[in-house]
Amino acid sequence: MSVHYLDHAATTPMRQVAVDAWVEHAGAGNPASQYASGRRARSVLDSAREEIAALLGCEPVEVIFTASGTEADNLAVRGLFHAADTNRIISTPIEHPAVLETVTALAAAGAEVELLPVTASGHIRDFSALAEPAAVATMMWANNETGAILAVGEFLAAAAAAGTPTHLDAVQVVGHLPVDFRELGATSLAASAHKFGGPRGVGLLLARRSPAPRAVLHGGGQERGIRPGTVDVAGAAATAAALREAVAELDVEPQRLRGLRAKLLAAIRGSVPEVLVHTVEPALPGHLHLSFPGAEGDSLIMLLDSLGIEASTGSACSNGVNRASHVLLAMGVSESDARGAIRFTLGRTTTDADVDAVAGVIADVVTRARAAGLAFG
Ligand code: PLP
């Protein structure tokens, strides 16, 4: 049975250029060591840092290697909050848990949190909370579930007018849309290598020199003291190689994905009665987030999996229990409709054959999932 992978927003296969760079530098030593092998490792790390900086429009010193997008988000949100002398945080209700849970933990420790309201399409409705200064304002650039691209220009301009430092969670955007950190003017920005064909376990935090996040982790002072710990040189080289290739494809790949997504949506709408489409423009080109009311997302995924089609509900589930997505609930989707959500995300390796495979089975899969009904309630 051939496998049709349609979960590229969860992770996308490593690019060959990244594998090659990874293998080439797998034996690199500690880039902080002063002797020859350390200096060689340092030179590979410096090149990776310079290349990433050039591709993302920042200074090499502003590139901080982390172990995940989650870590980059935590270091930035906590670090900027603790670097400020006010107690207020501004965010949104549709953040990935990497930001949402960090903000929730800071709120439990006494921070005053205000969330920007969202529309039914999953975009931000009102930025006026940014008029009052805050310790940090943190927002995702594009949503991992729906693919909605948020108005970062408006967000950053409003925060800057109040003198509020800003963090952008750009994990779904870097390598998928052009990014120019200098031009944006954000204080910090998080990315994750495995979302653009780099290795799992490498994140990027772009952080301006000032205001810099206060250290959350303490150690040997690597990465400006913001992310201490010996840096993974092979991972950094592989990340730079993957990003170079991803950015070079930006002229053509989004259009190709839009075409495939339109075909997939037309096929689903043509064969399944009652479909709710949660992906509304402006949105990432490879996302298609839907609900089939009356079906359980987990049933849809298991039925598709049994047919070799890999997709997800799009939301982080805890302990295997399918909860209605906080993103869909914030958009005003009912709890039962949210439980019937499924996310297809197309990417670099997606072809017409993958779309045709879904088109060929989706009507039957939804009928069977609807017959099974909702697990509880
Ligand atoms: N932020 C967003 C928007 C994401 O989609 C993800 C991953 O799904 C993360 C943060 C976390 O990234 P990582 O998997 O590298 O920890």
CSV table of C-alpha atoms in Angstrom, one decimal, residues 23-375:
chain,number,residue,atom,x,y,z
A,23,VAL,CA,26.1,13.6,7.6
A,24,GLU,CA,29.0,15.7,6.5
A,25,HIS,CA,29.2,17.5,9.8
A,26,ALA,CA,28.1,14.7,12.1
A,27,GLY,CA,31.6,14.4,13.5
A,28,ALA,CA,32.0,18.1,14.3
A,29,GLY,CA,33.4,18.8,17.7
A,30,ASN,CA,32.5,21.4,20.3
A,31,PRO,CA,32.5,24.8,18.5
A,32,ALA,CA,33.6,26.5,21.7
A,33,SER,CA,36.8,24.6,21.9
A,34,GLN,CA,40.0,26.6,21.1
A,35,TYR,CA,42.1,23.9,19.4
A,36,ALA,CA,41.9,23.1,15.6
A,37,SER,CA,38.9,20.7,15.6
A,38,GLY,CA,36.9,23.2,17.7
A,39,ARG,CA,37.8,26.0,15.4
A,40,ARG,CA,36.7,23.9,12.4
A,41,ALA,CA,33.4,23.2,14.1
A,42,ARG,CA,33.1,26.9,14.9
A,43,SER,CA,33.7,27.8,11.3
A,44,VAL,CA,30.9,25.5,10.1
A,45,LEU,CA,28.6,27.0,12.7
A,46,ASP,CA,29.5,30.5,11.7
A,47,SER,CA,28.8,29.8,8.1
A,48,ALA,CA,25.4,28.3,8.9
A,49,ARG,CA,24.6,31.3,11.1
A,50,GLU,CA,25.6,33.8,8.4
A,51,GLU,CA,23.6,32.0,5.7
A,52,ILE,CA,20.5,31.8,7.9
A,53,ALA,CA,20.9,35.5,8.7
A,54,ALA,CA,21.2,36.5,5.0
A,55,LEU,CA,18.1,34.4,4.2
A,56,LEU,CA,16.0,35.9,6.9
A,57,GLY,CA,17.2,39.5,6.8
A,58,CYS,CA,19.0,39.8,10.1
A,59,GLU,CA,22.5,40.1,11.6
A,60,PRO,CA,24.3,36.8,12.3
A,61,VAL,CA,24.5,37.8,16.0
A,62,GLU,CA,20.7,37.9,16.0
A,63,VAL,CA,20.5,34.1,15.1
A,64,ILE,CA,20.2,31.9,18.2
A,65,PHE,CA,20.1,28.1,17.7
A,66,THR,CA,17.7,26.3,20.0
A,67,ALA,CA,16.5,22.7,20.2
A,68,SER,CA,13.0,23.3,18.9
A,69,GLY,CA,10.5,26.0,17.9
A,70,THR,CA,8.9,25.4,21.3
A,71,GLU,CA,12.1,26.3,23.1
A,72,ALA,CA,12.5,29.4,21.0
A,73,ASP,CA,9.0,30.5,21.9
A,74,ASN,CA,9.5,29.9,25.6
A,75,LEU,CA,12.9,31.7,25.7
A,76,ALA,CA,11.5,34.7,23.9
A,77,VAL,CA,8.1,35.1,25.6
A,78,ARG,CA,9.4,34.4,29.2
A,79,GLY,CA,12.7,36.2,28.5
A,80,LEU,CA,11.1,39.4,27.1
A,81,PHE,CA,8.5,39.4,29.9
A,82,HIS,CA,11.2,39.1,32.6
A,83,ALA,CA,13.3,41.8,30.9
A,84,ALA,CA,10.5,44.4,31.2
A,85,ASP,CA,9.3,46.2,34.3
A,86,THR,CA,5.6,45.9,33.6
A,87,ASN,CA,3.3,43.0,34.2
A,88,ARG,CA,1.1,42.9,31.2
A,89,ILE,CA,1.2,40.4,28.3
A,90,ILE,CA,-0.8,40.6,25.0
A,91,SER,CA,-1.4,37.5,23.0
A,92,THR,CA,-4.1,35.7,21.1
A,93,PRO,CA,-6.4,32.8,21.9
A,94,ILE,CA,-5.3,30.8,18.8
A,95,GLU,CA,-1.6,30.4,19.7
A,96,HIS,CA,0.2,27.1,19.5
A,97,PRO,CA,0.7,25.5,23.0
A,98,ALA,CA,4.4,26.6,22.8
A,99,VAL,CA,3.2,30.2,23.4
A,100,LEU,CA,-0.3,29.6,24.9
A,101,GLU,CA,1.0,27.4,27.7
A,102,THR,CA,3.9,29.8,28.4
A,103,VAL,CA,1.5,32.7,28.6
A,104,THR,CA,-0.8,30.7,30.8
A,105,ALA,CA,2.1,29.8,33.2
A,106,LEU,CA,3.1,33.4,33.4
A,107,ALA,CA,-0.5,34.3,34.1
A,108,ALA,CA,-0.6,31.8,36.9
A,109,ALA,CA,2.5,33.5,38.4
A,110,GLY,CA,0.7,36.9,38.4
A,111,ALA,CA,1.0,38.3,34.9
A,112,GLU,CA,-2.0,40.2,33.6
A,113,VAL,CA,-2.9,38.8,30.2
A,114,GLU,CA,-5.0,40.2,27.4
A,115,LEU,CA,-6.0,38.2,24.3
A,116,LEU,CA,-6.7,39.9,21.0
A,117,PRO,CA,-10.1,38.8,19.7
A,118,VAL,CA,-10.4,36.6,16.5
A,119,THR,CA,-12.9,36.5,13.7
A,120,ALA,CA,-14.9,33.5,12.4
A,121,SER,CA,-12.2,33.1,9.8
A,122,GLY,CA,-9.4,32.8,12.4
A,123,HIS,CA,-7.9,36.2,11.8
A,124,ILE,CA,-7.4,39.0,14.4
A,125,ARG,CA,-10.5,41.2,14.7
A,126,ASP,CA,-9.2,44.1,16.8
A,127,PHE,CA,-5.7,45.2,17.7
A,128,SER,CA,-6.7,48.0,20.0
A,129,ALA,CA,-5.4,46.3,23.2
A,130,LEU,CA,-2.0,47.1,21.9
A,131,ALA,CA,-2.5,50.8,22.4
A,132,GLU,CA,-1.6,50.4,26.1
A,133,PRO,CA,2.1,49.4,26.7
A,134,ALA,CA,2.9,45.8,27.8
A,135,ALA,CA,6.0,43.8,28.8
A,136,VAL,CA,5.6,41.7,25.6
A,137,ALA,CA,3.1,41.2,22.8
A,138,THR,CA,3.3,37.8,21.3
A,139,MET,CA,1.4,36.5,18.2
A,140,MET,CA,1.8,33.8,15.6
A,141,TRP,CA,2.3,34.8,12.0
A,142,ALA,CA,0.3,31.9,10.6
A,143,ASN,CA,-1.9,29.5,12.5
A,144,ASN,CA,-0.8,25.8,12.4
A,145,GLU,CA,-4.3,24.5,12.3
A,146,THR,CA,-6.2,26.7,9.9
A,147,GLY,CA,-3.2,28.2,8.1
A,148,ALA,CA,-4.7,31.7,8.6
A,149,ILE,CA,-2.0,34.3,8.0
A,150,LEU,CA,-2.4,37.0,10.6
A,151,ALA,CA,-1.8,40.8,10.1
A,152,VAL,CA,1.7,41.0,11.5
A,153,GLY,CA,2.2,44.5,10.0
A,154,GLU,CA,-0.7,45.9,12.0
A,155,PHE,CA,0.3,44.0,15.1
A,156,LEU,CA,3.9,45.2,15.0
A,157,ALA,CA,3.0,48.8,14.2
A,158,ALA,CA,0.5,49.0,17.0
A,159,ALA,CA,2.9,47.5,19.5
A,160,ALA,CA,5.8,49.7,18.4
A,161,ALA,CA,3.6,52.8,18.8
A,162,ALA,CA,3.2,51.9,22.5
A,163,GLY,CA,6.9,50.9,22.9
A,164,THR,CA,5.9,47.2,23.5
A,165,PRO,CA,8.5,44.5,22.6
A,166,THR,CA,7.1,41.9,20.2
A,167,HIS,CA,7.6,38.2,19.6
A,168,LEU,CA,6.4,36.5,16.4
A,169,ASP,CA,5.8,32.7,16.3
A,170,ALA,CA,6.8,32.2,12.7
A,171,VAL,CA,7.2,28.4,12.9
A,172,GLN,CA,4.7,27.8,10.1
A,173,VAL,CA,6.0,30.7,8.0
A,174,VAL,CA,9.8,30.5,7.8
A,175,GLY,CA,10.6,28.6,4.6
A,176,HIS,CA,7.1,29.0,3.3
A,177,LEU,CA,6.7,32.8,2.9
A,178,PRO,CA,9.4,35.5,2.5
A,179,VAL,CA,10.7,36.7,5.9
A,180,ASP,CA,12.8,39.9,6.4
A,181,PHE,CA,13.4,40.3,10.1
A,182,ARG,CA,14.9,43.7,9.8
A,183,GLU,CA,12.1,45.1,7.7
A,184,LEU,CA,9.5,43.6,10.1
A,185,GLY,CA,10.9,45.3,13.1
A,186,ALA,CA,9.8,42.5,15.6
A,187,THR,CA,11.9,42.1,18.7
A,188,SER,CA,12.2,38.4,18.3
A,189,LEU,CA,10.9,35.6,16.0
A,190,ALA,CA,10.8,31.8,16.4
A,191,ALA,CA,11.2,29.2,13.6
A,192,SER,CA,11.7,25.4,13.5
A,193,ALA,CA,13.9,23.6,11.0
A,194,HIS,CA,11.7,20.5,10.7
A,195,LYS,CA,8.9,22.5,9.2
A,196,PHE,CA,10.9,23.5,6.2
A,197,GLY,CA,12.9,20.3,5.5
A,198,GLY,CA,15.6,20.6,8.1
A,199,PRO,CA,16.1,18.2,11.0
A,200,ARG,CA,13.8,17.6,13.9
A,201,GLY,CA,15.2,19.1,17.1
A,202,VAL,CA,16.6,22.4,15.7
A,203,GLY,CA,14.9,25.7,16.3
A,204,LEU,CA,15.8,29.2,15.6
A,205,LEU,CA,15.2,32.3,17.7
A,206,LEU,CA,16.0,35.6,16.0
A,207,ALA,CA,16.5,38.2,18.7
A,208,ARG,CA,17.5,41.8,18.3
A,209,ARG,CA,20.4,43.0,20.5
A,210,SER,CA,18.0,45.3,22.4
A,211,PRO,CA,15.7,44.7,24.1
A,212,ALA,CA,17.1,41.2,24.5
A,213,PRO,CA,15.2,38.4,26.3
A,214,ARG,CA,16.5,37.9,29.8
A,215,ALA,CA,18.1,34.5,30.3
A,216,VAL,CA,15.7,31.7,31.2
A,217,LEU,CA,18.3,28.9,31.1
A,218,HIS,CA,21.6,29.3,32.8
A,219,GLY,CA,24.9,27.7,31.7
A,220,GLY,CA,28.0,28.3,29.7
A,221,GLY,CA,26.9,31.5,28.0
A,222,GLN,CA,26.6,30.1,24.4
A,223,GLU,CA,24.2,31.8,22.0
A,224,ARG,CA,24.5,35.2,23.8
A,225,GLY,CA,23.6,33.5,27.1
A,226,ILE,CA,20.0,33.3,25.8
A,227,ARG,CA,20.3,29.6,24.9
A,228,PRO,CA,23.3,28.2,26.8
A,229,GLY,CA,24.4,24.6,25.9
A,230,THR,CA,26.8,23.2,23.4
A,231,VAL,CA,25.4,23.9,19.9
A,232,ASP,CA,24.6,21.1,17.5
A,233,VAL,CA,26.8,22.0,14.6
A,234,ALA,CA,25.6,19.3,12.2
A,235,GLY,CA,22.0,20.4,12.9
A,236,ALA,CA,22.8,24.0,12.3
A,237,ALA,CA,24.5,23.2,8.9
A,238,ALA,CA,21.5,21.1,7.9
A,239,THR,CA,19.1,23.8,8.9
A,240,ALA,CA,21.0,26.4,6.7
A,241,ALA,CA,21.0,24.0,3.8
A,242,ALA,CA,17.3,23.3,4.1
A,243,LEU,CA,16.4,27.0,4.4
A,244,ARG,CA,18.5,27.9,1.4
A,245,GLU,CA,16.6,25.4,-0.7
A,246,ALA,CA,13.2,26.3,0.7
A,247,VAL,CA,13.7,30.0,0.1
A,248,ALA,CA,14.9,29.3,-3.5
A,249,GLU,CA,11.5,27.6,-4.1
A,250,LEU,CA,9.3,30.4,-2.9
A,251,ASP,CA,8.7,31.8,-6.4
A,252,VAL,CA,7.0,28.6,-7.6
A,253,GLU,CA,6.1,26.3,-4.7
A,254,PRO,CA,3.2,28.3,-3.2
A,255,GLN,CA,1.4,28.5,-6.5
A,256,ARG,CA,1.8,24.7,-7.1
A,257,LEU,CA,0.4,24.0,-3.6
A,258,ARG,CA,-2.5,26.3,-4.0
A,259,GLY,CA,-3.4,24.5,-7.2
A,260,LEU,CA,-3.3,21.1,-5.5
A,261,ARG,CA,-5.3,22.4,-2.5
A,262,ALA,CA,-8.0,23.8,-4.7
A,263,LYS,CA,-8.3,20.4,-6.4
A,264,LEU,CA,-8.5,18.6,-3.1
A,265,LEU,CA,-11.2,21.0,-1.8
A,266,ALA,CA,-13.2,20.7,-5.0
A,267,ALA,CA,-13.1,16.9,-4.8
A,268,ILE,CA,-14.2,16.9,-1.1
A,269,ARG,CA,-17.0,19.4,-1.7
A,270,GLY,CA,-18.1,17.4,-4.7
A,271,SER,CA,-18.4,14.1,-2.9
A,272,VAL,CA,-19.3,14.8,0.8
A,273,PRO,CA,-22.4,16.5,1.9
A,274,GLU,CA,-22.0,19.2,4.6
A,275,VAL,CA,-18.4,20.3,4.9
A,276,LEU,CA,-17.2,23.2,7.0
A,277,VAL,CA,-14.1,24.9,5.7
A,278,HIS,CA,-11.9,26.5,8.4
A,279,THR,CA,-9.1,27.7,6.1
A,280,VAL,CA,-10.0,31.2,4.9
A,281,GLU,CA,-7.7,33.5,3.0
A,282,PRO,CA,-5.2,35.0,3.6
A,283,ALA,CA,-3.9,31.6,4.4
A,284,LEU,CA,-0.8,29.4,3.9
A,285,PRO,CA,-1.0,27.7,0.5
A,286,GLY,CA,-0.8,24.1,1.7
A,287,HIS,CA,-3.3,24.1,4.5
A,288,LEU,CA,-6.8,22.7,4.3
A,289,HIS,CA,-8.6,22.5,7.6
A,290,LEU,CA,-12.2,21.2,7.5
A,291,SER,CA,-14.9,19.8,9.7
A,292,PHE,CA,-17.3,17.0,8.8
A,293,PRO,CA,-20.1,17.6,11.3
A,294,GLY,CA,-21.3,14.4,13.0
A,295,ALA,CA,-18.0,12.6,12.6
A,296,GLU,CA,-15.2,12.3,15.2
A,297,GLY,CA,-11.8,13.7,14.0
A,298,ASP,CA,-10.0,10.7,15.5
A,299,SER,CA,-12.3,8.3,13.5
A,300,LEU,CA,-11.6,10.1,10.3
A,301,ILE,CA,-7.9,9.9,10.9
A,302,MET,CA,-7.9,6.2,11.8
A,303,LEU,CA,-10.0,5.3,8.8
A,304,LEU,CA,-7.7,7.3,6.4
A,305,ASP,CA,-4.6,5.8,8.1
A,306,SER,CA,-6.0,2.3,7.4
A,307,LEU,CA,-6.1,3.3,3.7
A,308,GLY,CA,-2.5,4.7,3.7
A,309,ILE,CA,-3.5,8.4,4.0
A,310,GLU,CA,-1.8,10.3,6.8
A,311,ALA,CA,-3.5,13.5,8.1
A,312,SER,CA,-4.2,14.9,11.5
A,313,THR,CA,-6.8,16.8,13.5
A,314,GLY,CA,-4.3,19.7,13.6
A,315,SER,CA,-4.7,20.3,17.3
A,316,ALA,CA,-2.4,19.0,20.0
A,317,CYS,CA,-4.3,16.2,21.8
A,318,SER,CA,-3.4,15.3,25.4
A,319,ASN,CA,-3.2,11.7,26.6
A,320,GLY,CA,-4.8,10.5,23.3
A,321,VAL,CA,-8.1,12.2,24.2
A,322,ASN,CA,-9.5,14.2,21.3
A,323,ARG,CA,-10.5,17.6,22.7
A,324,ALA,CA,-12.2,20.2,20.6
A,325,SER,CA,-9.5,22.5,19.2
A,326,HIS,CA,-9.0,25.8,21.2
A,327,VAL,CA,-8.4,27.5,17.8
A,328,LEU,CA,-11.8,26.4,16.4
A,329,LEU,CA,-13.6,27.2,19.6
A,330,ALA,CA,-12.1,30.8,19.6
A,331,MET,CA,-13.4,31.1,16.0
A,332,GLY,CA,-16.9,30.4,17.2
A,333,VAL,CA,-17.1,26.8,15.8
A,334,SER,CA,-19.4,24.6,18.0
A,335,GLU,CA,-17.8,22.0,20.2
A,336,SER,CA,-19.3,19.1,18.2
A,337,ASP,CA,-18.3,20.6,14.8
A,338,ALA,CA,-14.8,21.2,16.2
A,339,ARG,CA,-14.6,17.5,17.2
A,340,GLY,CA,-15.1,16.6,13.5
A,341,ALA,CA,-12.1,18.5,12.4
A,342,ILE,CA,-9.4,17.2,10.1
A,343,ARG,CA,-6.4,19.0,8.7
A,344,PHE,CA,-4.7,18.1,5.4
A,345,THR,CA,-1.4,20.0,4.9
A,346,LEU,CA,0.3,19.7,1.5
A,347,GLY,CA,4.0,20.2,1.0
A,348,ARG,CA,7.1,19.7,-1.1
A,349,THR,CA,6.5,16.0,-1.8
A,350,THR,CA,2.8,16.3,-2.4
A,351,THR,CA,1.6,15.3,-5.9
A,352,ASP,CA,-1.7,14.9,-7.8
A,353,ALA,CA,-1.6,11.2,-6.8
A,354,ASP,CA,-1.9,12.2,-3.1
A,355,VAL,CA,-4.9,14.4,-3.8
A,356,ASP,CA,-6.5,11.7,-6.0
A,357,ALA,CA,-6.0,9.2,-3.2
A,358,VAL,CA,-8.0,11.3,-0.8
A,359,ALA,CA,-10.6,12.2,-3.4
A,360,GLY,CA,-11.2,8.5,-4.1
A,361,VAL,CA,-12.0,7.5,-0.5
A,362,ILE,CA,-13.2,10.5,1.4
A,363,ALA,CA,-17.0,10.1,0.8
A,364,ASP,CA,-16.9,6.5,2.1
A,365,VAL,CA,-14.6,7.5,5.1
A,366,VAL,CA,-16.9,10.3,6.2
A,367,THR,CA,-20.0,8.1,5.8
A,368,ARG,CA,-18.4,5.5,8.0
A,369,ALA,CA,-17.1,8.0,10.6
A,370,ARG,CA,-20.5,9.6,10.7
A,371,ALA,CA,-22.1,6.2,11.3
A,372,ALA,CA,-19.8,5.7,14.2
A,373,GLY,CA,-20.8,9.2,15.6
A,374,LEU,CA,-19.2,11.1,18.3
A,375,ALA,CA,-17.4,9.2,21.0
